[in-house]
Tab-separated table of C-alpha atoms (C1' of nucleotides) in Angstrom:
chain	number	residue	atom	x	y	z
F	1	MET	CA	110.811	87.121	83.361
F	2	THR	CA	110.958	90.357	81.949
F	3	THR	CA	113.064	92.450	79.804
F	4	ARG	CA	114.678	95.153	81.795
F	5	THR	CA	115.161	98.650	79.445
F	6	ARG	CA	117.884	100.699	81.589
F	7	ARG	CA	119.247	102.620	79.562
F	8	THR	CA	118.113	106.128	81.168
F	9	GLU	CA	118.100	106.095	85.183
F	10	ARG	CA	114.256	105.810	85.898
F	11	ARG	CA	112.484	108.142	88.007
F	12	GLN	CA	110.310	105.370	89.041
F	13	GLU	CA	110.229	101.518	88.694
F	14	PRO	CA	107.072	100.638	87.302
F	15	LEU	CA	104.014	99.721	88.944
F	16	SER	CA	104.147	95.855	89.907
F	17	ARG	CA	102.107	93.402	92.035
F	18	GLU	CA	105.544	92.945	93.486
F	19	ARG	CA	106.331	96.569	94.173
F	20	ILE	CA	102.408	96.988	96.146
F	21	VAL	CA	102.415	94.311	98.512
F	22	GLY	CA	105.790	95.233	99.716
F	23	ALA	CA	104.979	98.652	99.914
F	24	ALA	CA	101.926	97.055	101.758
F	25	VAL	CA	103.811	95.479	104.243
F	26	ASP	CA	106.156	98.240	104.855
F	27	LEU	CA	102.549	100.520	105.631
F	28	LEU	CA	100.939	98.452	107.462
F	29	ASP	CA	104.121	97.796	109.541
F	30	THR	CA	105.282	100.869	110.289
F	31	VAL	CA	101.731	103.214	110.369
F	32	GLY	CA	99.101	99.740	111.397
F	33	GLU	CA	96.217	98.650	110.063
F	34	SER	CA	94.431	101.944	109.145
F	35	GLY	CA	97.110	102.683	108.018
F	36	LEU	CA	96.907	100.836	104.483
F	37	THR	CA	94.460	102.728	103.110
F	38	PHE	CA	94.986	102.709	98.601
F	39	ARG	CA	95.626	106.691	98.958
F	40	ALA	CA	98.474	105.977	101.004
F	41	LEU	CA	99.705	103.109	99.068
F	42	ALA	CA	99.357	105.628	95.920
F	43	GLU	CA	101.253	108.306	97.035
F	44	ARG	CA	104.211	106.145	98.437
F	45	LEU	CA	104.022	104.288	95.114
F	46	GLU	CA	103.490	108.010	93.515
F	47	THR	CA	100.631	107.425	91.463
F	48	GLY	CA	97.027	107.127	91.809
F	49	PRO	CA	94.679	105.408	93.202
F	50	GLY	CA	93.083	103.221	90.624
F	51	ALA	CA	96.262	102.708	89.083
F	52	ILE	CA	96.740	99.970	92.263
F	53	TYR	CA	93.565	98.408	90.849
F	54	TRP	CA	94.993	96.841	87.797
F	55	HIS	CA	97.853	94.640	89.598
F	56	VAL	CA	95.426	93.710	92.356
F	57	THR	CA	91.559	93.416	92.660
F	58	GLY	CA	91.389	94.745	96.302
F	59	LYS	CA	91.484	95.158	99.647
F	60	ALA	CA	91.489	91.768	100.652
F	61	GLU	CA	93.815	90.291	97.495
F	62	LEU	CA	96.047	92.605	99.051
F	63	LEU	CA	95.816	92.231	102.249
F	64	ALA	CA	95.668	88.479	101.588
F	65	ALA	CA	99.107	89.042	99.783
F	66	ALA	CA	100.839	90.778	102.375
F	67	THR	CA	100.246	88.268	104.899
F	68	GLU	CA	101.615	85.334	102.854
F	69	ALA	CA	104.879	87.545	101.820
F	70	VAL	CA	105.176	87.638	105.379
F	71	VAL	CA	104.775	84.129	107.176
F	72	VAL	CA	105.168	81.849	103.701
F	73	PRO	CA	109.518	83.093	104.390
F	74	ALA	CA	109.330	82.485	108.072
F	75	VAL	CA	107.749	79.242	107.470
F	76	ALA	CA	110.395	78.033	104.729
F	77	ALA	CA	113.368	76.572	106.754
F	78	ASP	CA	115.461	73.937	105.545
F	79	ASP	CA	115.255	70.764	107.195
F	80	THR	CA	117.719	68.799	107.099
F	81	ASP	CA	120.251	67.201	109.231
F	82	ARG	CA	117.277	67.862	111.976
F	83	THR	CA	114.717	65.130	114.046
F	84	PRO	CA	111.281	66.417	113.422
F	85	GLN	CA	110.641	67.202	116.677
F	86	GLU	CA	113.276	70.111	115.824
F	87	ALA	CA	111.783	71.087	112.687
F	88	ILE	CA	108.542	71.465	114.637
F	89	ARG	CA	109.953	73.682	116.845
F	90	THR	CA	111.856	75.550	114.280
F	91	LEU	CA	108.935	76.248	112.217
F	92	ALA	CA	106.509	76.448	115.141
F	93	LEU	CA	108.721	79.887	116.669
F	94	GLY	CA	109.493	81.521	112.407
F	95	VAL	CA	105.120	81.554	112.819
F	96	PHE	CA	105.769	83.216	116.321
F	97	ASP	CA	108.120	85.547	115.699
F	98	ALA	CA	106.718	87.056	111.867
F	99	PHE	CA	103.436	87.429	114.471
F	100	ASP	CA	105.276	88.812	116.861
F	101	ALA	CA	107.194	91.492	114.161
F	102	HIS	CA	104.297	92.134	112.332
F	103	PRO	CA	101.274	92.082	114.625
F	104	TRP	CA	98.909	92.889	111.883
F	105	VAL	CA	99.216	89.449	110.893
F	106	GLY	CA	97.169	87.831	113.448
F	107	ALA	CA	94.426	90.199	112.919
F	108	GLN	CA	94.495	88.752	109.302
F	109	PHE	CA	94.790	85.470	110.036
F	110	SER	CA	90.669	84.872	110.977
F	111	ARG	CA	89.777	86.042	107.777
F	112	ALA	CA	89.188	84.149	104.486
F	113	THR	CA	92.329	85.299	102.698
F	114	TRP	CA	94.343	83.432	105.292
F	115	ARG	CA	93.269	80.519	104.054
F	116	PRO	CA	95.800	79.445	101.491
F	117	THR	CA	98.750	80.555	103.284
F	118	LEU	CA	97.569	78.220	106.487
F	119	LEU	CA	97.232	75.589	103.839
F	120	ARG	CA	101.470	76.322	103.723
F	121	VAL	CA	101.968	75.331	107.458
F	122	PHE	CA	99.242	72.376	106.925
F	123	GLU	CA	100.982	70.549	104.999
F	124	ARG	CA	104.677	71.658	106.503
F	125	ILE	CA	103.245	70.538	109.883
F	126	GLY	CA	102.177	67.522	107.990
F	127	ARG	CA	105.016	65.937	106.693
F	128	GLN	CA	107.456	66.416	110.265
F	129	VAL	CA	104.379	64.555	111.212
F	130	GLN	CA	104.745	61.478	109.341
F	131	ALA	CA	108.571	61.956	110.029
F	132	LEU	CA	107.584	61.334	113.618
F	133	GLY	CA	106.331	57.871	112.766
F	134	VAL	CA	102.619	58.851	113.799
F	135	PRO	CA	100.267	56.112	112.206
F	136	GLU	CA	98.662	57.490	109.545
F	137	PRO	CA	94.975	56.966	110.348
F	138	ALA	CA	95.902	59.448	113.886
F	139	GLN	CA	98.154	62.043	111.333
F	140	PHE	CA	95.093	64.467	110.273
F	141	THR	CA	93.981	64.679	113.905
F	142	ALA	CA	97.938	65.230	115.025
F	143	ALA	CA	98.794	67.977	112.081
F	144	SER	CA	95.592	69.741	112.913
F	145	ALA	CA	95.823	70.127	116.706
F	146	LEU	CA	99.681	71.618	116.060
F	147	MET	CA	98.765	73.731	113.871
F	148	ASN	CA	95.832	75.085	115.129
F	149	TYR	CA	97.709	75.893	118.406
F	150	ILE	CA	100.723	77.270	116.674
F	151	VAL	CA	98.231	79.982	114.554
F	152	GLY	CA	96.377	79.593	117.573
F	153	VAL	CA	98.645	81.016	120.118
F	154	ALA	CA	100.912	83.316	117.890
F	155	GLY	CA	97.735	85.097	117.104
F	156	GLN	CA	97.108	85.466	120.955
F	157	ASN	CA	99.880	86.584	121.518
F	158	ALA	CA	100.390	89.033	118.763
F	159	ALA	CA	97.227	90.620	119.790
F	160	THR	CA	98.583	91.269	123.192
F	161	THR	CA	101.600	92.733	121.337
F	162	ARG	CA	99.471	94.843	119.383
F	163	ALA	CA	97.510	96.029	122.406
F	164	VAL	CA	100.769	97.595	123.716
F	165	ALA	CA	100.885	101.741	122.271
F	166	PRO	CA	104.184	101.537	120.090
F	167	GLY	CA	106.411	102.996	121.995
F	168	THR	CA	106.130	101.479	125.165
F	169	ASN	CA	109.035	99.275	126.328
F	170	ARG	CA	107.966	95.462	127.268
F	171	ALA	CA	108.838	95.886	130.940
F	172	ASP	CA	107.339	98.768	131.696
F	173	PHE	CA	104.177	97.393	130.157
F	174	LEU	CA	104.288	94.172	131.742
F	175	ASP	CA	104.882	95.741	135.507
F	176	ALA	CA	101.565	98.725	134.768
F	177	THR	CA	99.531	95.472	134.122
F	178	ALA	CA	101.008	93.650	137.273
F	179	HIS	CA	99.726	96.649	138.808
F	180	ALA	CA	96.570	96.835	137.219
F	181	TRP	CA	95.698	93.339	138.113
F	182	SER	CA	96.706	94.054	142.087
F	183	ALA	CA	93.908	96.457	141.861
F	184	LEU	CA	91.612	94.625	141.118
F	185	ASP	CA	88.419	93.148	142.937
F	186	PRO	CA	89.647	90.585	145.764
F	187	GLY	CA	86.069	88.985	144.682
F	188	GLU	CA	85.827	88.590	141.529
F	189	PHE	CA	89.236	87.699	140.573
F	190	ALA	CA	91.229	86.694	143.586
F	191	PHE	CA	93.381	84.556	140.852
F	192	ALA	CA	94.111	86.687	138.692
F	193	ARG	CA	94.969	89.095	141.743
F	194	GLY	CA	97.184	86.330	143.090
F	195	VAL	CA	99.296	86.127	140.498
F	196	ALA	CA	100.063	89.227	138.571
F	197	GLY	CA	103.592	89.455	140.392
F	198	ARG	CA	103.991	86.572	138.385
F	199	LEU	CA	103.478	88.486	135.016
F	200	ARG	CA	107.351	89.944	135.330
F	201	GLU	CA	109.448	86.952	134.816
F	202	HIS	CA	107.495	85.160	131.929
F	203	ASP	CA	107.724	84.533	128.372
F	204	ASP	CA	105.200	84.326	126.439
F	205	ARG	CA	108.074	83.258	123.956
F	206	THR	CA	109.172	80.603	125.882
F	207	GLU	CA	105.980	79.150	127.001
F	208	PHE	CA	104.331	78.883	123.453
F	209	ALA	CA	107.067	77.178	123.064
F	210	ALA	CA	106.608	74.559	125.963
F	211	GLY	CA	103.416	74.502	124.526
F	212	VAL	CA	104.448	73.001	121.207
F	213	ASP	CA	106.414	70.253	123.327
F	214	LEU	CA	103.512	69.500	125.266
F	215	ILE	CA	101.734	68.838	122.087
F	216	VAL	CA	104.645	66.885	120.445
F	217	ALA	CA	105.040	64.485	123.003
F	218	GLY	CA	100.623	64.296	123.435
F	219	ILE	CA	100.838	63.351	119.561
F	220	THR	CA	103.449	60.759	119.272
F	221	GLY	CA	102.475	59.197	122.812
F	222	GLY	CA	104.099	60.764	125.764
F	223	THR	CA	107.589	60.731	127.153
P	1	MET	CA	67.295	101.679	138.513
P	2	THR	CA	64.921	104.206	137.664
P	3	THR	CA	61.001	104.210	137.367
P	4	ARG	CA	59.266	103.069	134.364
P	5	THR	CA	56.459	104.777	133.493
P	6	ARG	CA	53.825	102.662	131.479
P	7	ARG	CA	50.844	104.385	131.244
P	8	THR	CA	50.981	105.003	127.990
P	9	GLU	CA	51.192	102.131	125.580
P	10	ARG	CA	54.899	103.296	124.415
P	11	ARG	CA	55.936	102.891	120.906
P	12	GLN	CA	59.626	102.105	121.621
P	13	GLU	CA	61.642	101.613	125.282
P	14	PRO	CA	63.845	104.370	125.756
P	15	LEU	CA	67.123	104.004	124.079
P	16	SER	CA	69.617	102.413	126.387
P	17	ARG	CA	73.450	100.921	126.665
P	18	GLU	CA	71.402	97.538	127.239
P	19	ARG	CA	69.462	98.056	123.437
P	20	ILE	CA	72.954	99.209	121.570
P	21	VAL	CA	74.557	95.802	122.489
P	22	GLY	CA	71.796	93.872	121.565
P	23	ALA	CA	70.423	95.106	119.059
P	24	ALA	CA	74.598	95.124	117.743
P	25	VAL	CA	74.390	91.499	118.824
P	26	ASP	CA	71.705	90.703	116.684
P	27	LEU	CA	72.863	92.976	113.415
P	28	LEU	CA	76.360	90.762	113.783
P	29	ASP	CA	75.221	87.537	113.798
P	30	THR	CA	72.557	87.891	111.132
P	31	VAL	CA	74.290	90.402	108.593
P	32	GLY	CA	78.226	89.814	109.065
P	33	GLU	CA	80.405	92.655	110.364
P	34	SER	CA	80.058	94.270	107.872
P	35	GLY	CA	76.568	95.073	109.137
P	36	LEU	CA	77.184	96.298	111.479
P	37	THR	CA	77.165	100.293	110.471
P	38	PHE	CA	75.607	102.612	113.146
P	39	ARG	CA	73.336	104.122	110.473
P	40	ALA	CA	71.671	100.572	109.881
P	41	LEU	CA	72.225	100.262	114.087
P	42	ALA	CA	70.181	103.575	113.870
P	43	GLU	CA	67.402	102.517	111.615
P	44	ARG	CA	66.480	99.378	113.857
P	45	LEU	CA	66.651	101.547	116.661
P	46	GLU	CA	64.382	103.914	114.570
P	47	THR	CA	66.757	107.078	115.958
P	48	GLY	CA	69.669	108.710	113.960
P	49	PRO	CA	73.467	107.647	114.226
P	50	GLY	CA	73.898	110.668	116.866
P	51	ALA	CA	71.574	109.671	119.871
P	52	ILE	CA	73.715	106.511	119.627
P	53	TYR	CA	76.989	108.031	120.819
P	54	TRP	CA	74.963	109.618	123.920
P	55	HIS	CA	75.242	105.961	125.598
P	56	VAL	CA	77.989	104.689	123.426
P	57	THR	CA	81.326	106.036	122.660
P	58	GLY	CA	82.294	104.918	119.518
P	59	LYS	CA	82.037	101.560	117.571
P	60	ALA	CA	85.502	100.223	118.722
P	61	GLU	CA	83.521	100.339	122.744
P	62	LEU	CA	79.893	99.041	121.096
P	63	LEU	CA	82.155	95.863	119.070
P	64	ALA	CA	83.807	95.347	122.927
P	65	ALA	CA	80.201	95.777	124.322
P	66	ALA	CA	78.711	92.934	121.837
P	67	THR	CA	81.858	90.421	122.319
P	68	GLU	CA	81.928	90.335	126.271
P	69	ALA	CA	77.813	89.864	125.890
P	70	VAL	CA	77.926	86.829	124.021
P	71	VAL	CA	81.508	85.721	125.544
P	72	VAL	CA	80.941	86.185	129.432
P	73	PRO	CA	77.600	84.063	129.932
P	74	ALA	CA	79.209	80.908	127.560
P	75	VAL	CA	82.356	80.839	130.017
P	76	ALA	CA	79.677	81.800	133.291
P	77	ALA	CA	78.496	78.222	134.633
P	78	ASP	CA	78.257	76.639	137.734
P	79	ASP	CA	80.752	74.447	138.766
P	80	THR	CA	79.147	72.833	141.497
P	81	ASP	CA	79.662	68.830	141.726
P	82	ARG	CA	82.020	69.312	139.070
P	83	THR	CA	85.540	68.283	138.844
P	84	PRO	CA	88.220	70.583	137.409
P	85	GLN	CA	88.656	69.084	134.521
P	86	GLU	CA	85.269	68.665	133.752
P	87	ALA	CA	84.598	72.270	135.244
P	88	ILE	CA	87.391	73.478	132.539
P	89	ARG	CA	86.257	71.240	129.743
P	90	THR	CA	82.623	72.472	130.450
P	91	LEU	CA	84.166	76.460	129.803
P	92	ALA	CA	86.726	75.367	126.439
P	93	LEU	CA	84.006	73.812	124.461
P	94	GLY	CA	81.515	77.291	126.081
P	95	VAL	CA	84.172	79.679	124.605
P	96	PHE	CA	84.107	77.328	121.426
P	97	ASP	CA	80.678	77.015	120.681
P	98	ALA	CA	80.264	80.809	121.173
P	99	PHE	CA	82.185	81.546	118.907
P	100	ASP	CA	80.351	78.766	116.335
P	101	ALA	CA	77.475	80.858	117.066
P	102	HIS	CA	78.791	84.327	116.776
P	103	PRO	CA	81.995	83.695	114.478
P	104	TRP	CA	82.441	87.951	114.530
P	105	VAL	CA	83.884	87.326	117.605
P	106	GLY	CA	86.356	85.044	116.739
P	107	ALA	CA	87.571	88.804	115.004
P	108	GLN	CA	87.523	90.581	117.977
P	109	PHE	CA	89.402	88.621	120.016
P	110	SER	CA	92.968	89.962	118.432
P	111	ARG	CA	91.955	93.664	119.601
P	112	ALA	CA	92.620	94.894	122.431
P	113	THR	CA	88.883	95.642	123.345
P	114	TRP	CA	88.806	92.576	123.793
P	115	ARG	CA	91.122	92.043	126.852
P	116	PRO	CA	88.690	93.140	129.595
P	117	THR	CA	86.374	90.039	128.637
P	118	LEU	CA	90.353	87.620	128.358
P	119	LEU	CA	90.642	89.157	132.289
P	120	ARG	CA	87.470	86.799	133.100
P	121	VAL	CA	88.455	83.398	131.483
P	122	PHE	CA	91.455	84.335	132.622
P	123	GLU	CA	90.148	84.030	136.276
P	124	ARG	CA	87.623	81.118	135.749
P	125	ILE	CA	90.589	79.164	134.220
P	126	GLY	CA	92.933	80.049	136.773
P	127	ARG	CA	90.035	79.515	140.052
P	128	GLN	CA	89.835	75.915	138.462
P	129	VAL	CA	93.688	75.336	137.443
P	130	GLN	CA	94.122	76.031	141.556
P	131	ALA	CA	91.616	73.137	142.333
P	132	LEU	CA	94.143	70.336	139.968
P	133	GLY	CA	96.513	71.542	142.592
P	134	VAL	CA	98.920	72.730	140.453
P	135	PRO	CA	101.774	74.588	143.246
P	136	GLU	CA	101.498	78.281	142.757
P	137	PRO	CA	104.332	78.605	141.199
P	138	ALA	CA	103.486	76.867	138.079
P	139	GLN	CA	99.625	78.226	138.268
P	140	PHE	CA	100.743	81.273	136.234
P	141	THR	CA	102.173	79.486	132.700
P	142	ALA	CA	99.590	77.339	133.461
P	143	ALA	CA	96.317	78.622	133.146
P	144	SER	CA	98.144	80.694	129.983
P	145	ALA	CA	98.649	78.136	128.412
P	146	LEU	CA	95.427	76.554	128.315
P	147	MET	CA	93.066	79.826	127.435
P	148	ASN	CA	95.793	80.523	124.581
P	149	TYR	CA	94.965	77.246	123.517
P	150	ILE	CA	90.936	77.331	123.796
P	151	VAL	CA	90.836	81.643	122.732
P	152	GLY	CA	93.126	80.970	120.177
P	153	VAL	CA	91.348	77.020	118.994
P	154	ALA	CA	88.460	78.180	119.165
P	155	GLY	CA	88.600	81.331	117.167
P	156	GLN	CA	90.995	79.293	114.332
P	157	ASN	CA	87.746	77.184	113.979
P	158	ALA	CA	85.471	80.184	114.182
P	159	ALA	CA	87.547	81.698	110.873
P	160	THR	CA	87.144	78.388	108.952
P	161	THR	CA	83.520	78.649	110.439
P	162	ARG	CA	82.602	81.897	108.152
P	163	ALA	CA	84.716	81.275	105.430
P	164	VAL	CA	82.242	78.962	104.586
P	165	ALA	CA	79.112	80.887	102.438
P	166	PRO	CA	76.296	81.293	105.275
P	167	GLY	CA	73.682	78.749	103.352
P	168	THR	CA	76.315	76.328	102.954
P	169	ASN	CA	75.706	72.920	104.789
P	170	ARG	CA	78.587	71.170	106.289
P	171	ALA	CA	79.051	67.750	105.144
P	172	ASP	CA	78.766	69.564	101.310
P	173	PHE	CA	81.296	71.708	102.157
P	174	LEU	CA	83.879	69.302	103.295
P	175	ASP	CA	83.186	67.261	100.314
P	176	ALA	CA	83.856	70.413	98.921
P	177	THR	CA	87.242	71.119	100.733
P	178	ALA	CA	88.452	67.302	100.793
P	179	HIS	CA	87.876	67.166	96.865
P	180	ALA	CA	90.442	70.744	96.652
P	181	TRP	CA	93.097	69.005	98.329
P	182	SER	CA	92.977	66.054	96.051
P	183	ALA	CA	93.690	68.703	93.467
P	184	LEU	CA	96.713	70.266	94.686
P	185	ASP	CA	100.039	69.472	93.268
P	186	PRO	CA	101.208	66.529	94.933
P	187	GLY	CA	104.911	67.690	95.620
P	188	GLU	CA	104.073	71.075	96.783
P	189	PHE	CA	101.192	69.871	99.050
P	190	ALA	CA	101.205	65.349	98.683
P	191	PHE	CA	100.921	65.218	102.751
P	192	ALA	CA	97.244	67.886	102.577
P	193	ARG	CA	96.763	65.366	99.315
P	194	GLY	CA	96.881	62.287	101.712
P	195	VAL	CA	94.947	62.943	104.394
P	196	ALA	CA	92.177	64.591	101.950
P	197	GLY	CA	89.191	61.981	102.297
P	198	ARG	CA	90.056	62.325	106.424
P	199	LEU	CA	88.648	65.212	106.266
P	200	ARG	CA	84.570	64.380	106.024
P	201	GLU	CA	84.901	61.918	109.229
P	202	HIS	CA	86.575	64.349	111.499
P	203	ASP	CA	85.172	66.890	114.620
P	204	ASP	CA	86.355	70.057	115.347
P	205	ARG	CA	84.737	69.957	118.666
P	206	THR	CA	85.968	66.686	119.826
P	207	GLU	CA	89.406	67.244	118.977
P	208	PHE	CA	88.961	71.036	120.513
P	209	ALA	CA	88.588	68.632	123.628
P	210	ALA	CA	90.694	66.086	123.413
P	211	GLY	CA	93.495	69.045	123.034
P	212	VAL	CA	92.059	70.616	125.526
P	213	ASP	CA	92.449	67.265	127.848
P	214	LEU	CA	96.058	66.262	126.615
P	215	ILE	CA	97.378	70.071	128.260
P	216	VAL	CA	95.706	69.627	131.474
P	217	ALA	CA	97.593	66.173	131.515
P	218	GLY	CA	100.446	67.970	130.650
P	219	ILE	CA	99.525	70.060	133.593
P	220	THR	CA	98.618	67.659	136.624
P	221	GLY	CA	102.022	65.804	135.798
P	222	GLY	CA	100.709	63.071	133.153
P	223	THR	CA	98.084	60.438	133.121
D	1	DA	C1'	98.910	97.598	78.096
D	2	DC	C1'	99.255	100.345	81.587
D	3	DC	C1'	97.915	104.756	84.268
D	4	DT	C1'	95.465	108.728	85.773
D	5	DG	C1'	92.653	111.382	89.262
D	6	DA	C1'	87.845	112.633	88.939
D	7	DA	C1'	83.674	111.311	90.529
D	8	DC	C1'	80.461	107.663	93.383
D	9	DA	C1'	78.627	105.435	97.646
D	10	DC	C1'	78.889	104.520	101.816
D	11	DC	C1'	81.642	104.920	105.911
D	12	DG	C1'	82.193	106.697	111.390
D	13	DT	C1'	81.657	110.807	113.855
D	14	DT	C1'	80.631	115.174	115.309
D	15	DC	C1'	77.733	118.924	116.927
D	16	DA	C1'	74.682	122.595	116.746
D	17	DA	C1'	69.707	123.105	116.813
D	18	DG	C1'	65.941	120.725	119.329
D	19	DT	C1'	62.989	118.896	122.795
J	1	DA	C1'	69.295	114.769	129.859
J	2	DC	C1'	68.556	112.867	125.802
J	3	DC	C1'	68.117	113.084	120.822
J	4	DT	C1'	67.612	114.407	115.273
J	5	DG	C1'	70.263	114.917	111.364
J	6	DA	C1'	72.755	117.078	108.159
J	7	DA	C1'	77.092	117.858	108.046
J	8	DC	C1'	82.589	116.771	107.214
J	9	DA	C1'	86.726	114.038	106.509
J	10	DC	C1'	87.435	110.007	105.640
J	11	DC	C1'	86.951	105.252	103.215
J	12	DG	C1'	87.075	101.438	99.032
J	13	DT	C1'	86.129	101.470	94.343
J	14	DT	C1'	84.853	102.405	89.207
J	15	DC	C1'	85.657	104.322	85.457
J	16	DA	C1'	86.236	107.027	81.338
J	17	DA	C1'	89.702	109.468	79.606
J	18	DG	C1'	94.305	109.525	78.257
J	19	DT	C1'	99.398	107.218	76.985
DNA sequence: ACCTGAACACCGTTCAAGT
DNA sequence: ACCTGAACACCGTTCAAGT
């Protein structure tokens, strides 16, 4: 859209919404939510905090843009040559993996800021629900149930990921959790104690996908 | 535990963890998340901000305690004379209603602070899964799927509630949303436009419960 | 049109000092 | 043991002044 001046080597690209959002995602990924500060952002962009406000209205919009930047590509798969079931599964896993890779997204999805992105997810799910042959009156409900499951559970999983200290490896974490559960009060937490051993062998992603399949099966009337 | 001096009318109860958490829940319910401030809390409790730190380690613990205060009673139903299916449904709706009445809880559930409360929910669900006769190896997975659905979807719903300006009535909000959806780009949002009319007649709580039943049916092997 | 950076009005948290 | 409240080190946001 704009002409780029390439005459001399620029010390620095001019500030732009795109660069700001990119730096924000970077900061969120590396330092976490508490790391996203207008001052820290300004430092990375080699400018003052005030400059950012020329391109972005405030922190809420910045978080919304960062969320959209991460979720929309994850959800934009090519669905030709796929059955609706496969397309839904792919989309669901795309959301799951995006939340897993950028756990801070999970905390955004309970804010108003998240709604435009959510609408895009809803649209894509809805189209596949149509393709499944769900009758029109039931389509809205079916798409809502699927979307809520996908976003809700992916968010829950991201919260777990976020709870783990960044350096920890996954097996160690599950071991520690299993150990902690085994030490719980036997009266109050009989069930959790009993299943603690299962923690190690279970895979959240696989179970998430199985849940999606279950709902799809329910929507299309069994089998 | 402690002796209460009742000799003279006290201007004010002594500070206690219980009073602090109660005031925090109150503040969260009435003013919202941004309203929970150590200064505002101190003012309500007629003391200084520093005093609160004697009873509570910091804001994270305060939010955890507020969350627990609101969720645990909602989940602590008496399950005698109930089928496991009914007990799960009641528990699920308890979580749903608690999130709906205190929408700020939905934002907490993606924090580490929420995990102890979550464990209690998991325990109660797990016991019902056992009562359903699910074989031991599958119990962990079944309880996880149910819990993630319940908490995830209730959280999603709370986010929607929170997005609505406090004064607005529900019908007006749905009308406005339906109207906005009808005005979307027909190419990009064909599905959302098409189902916009369904928004008015749909009931989140009923659909949430139907989703729970669907998962329970899936867990117990259909029907 | 776009950037600068000091200034404003807040935060959570700490801590010496009181009772 | 418990409370006080000033002080510290931060925030997001604004805005006069620059280019």
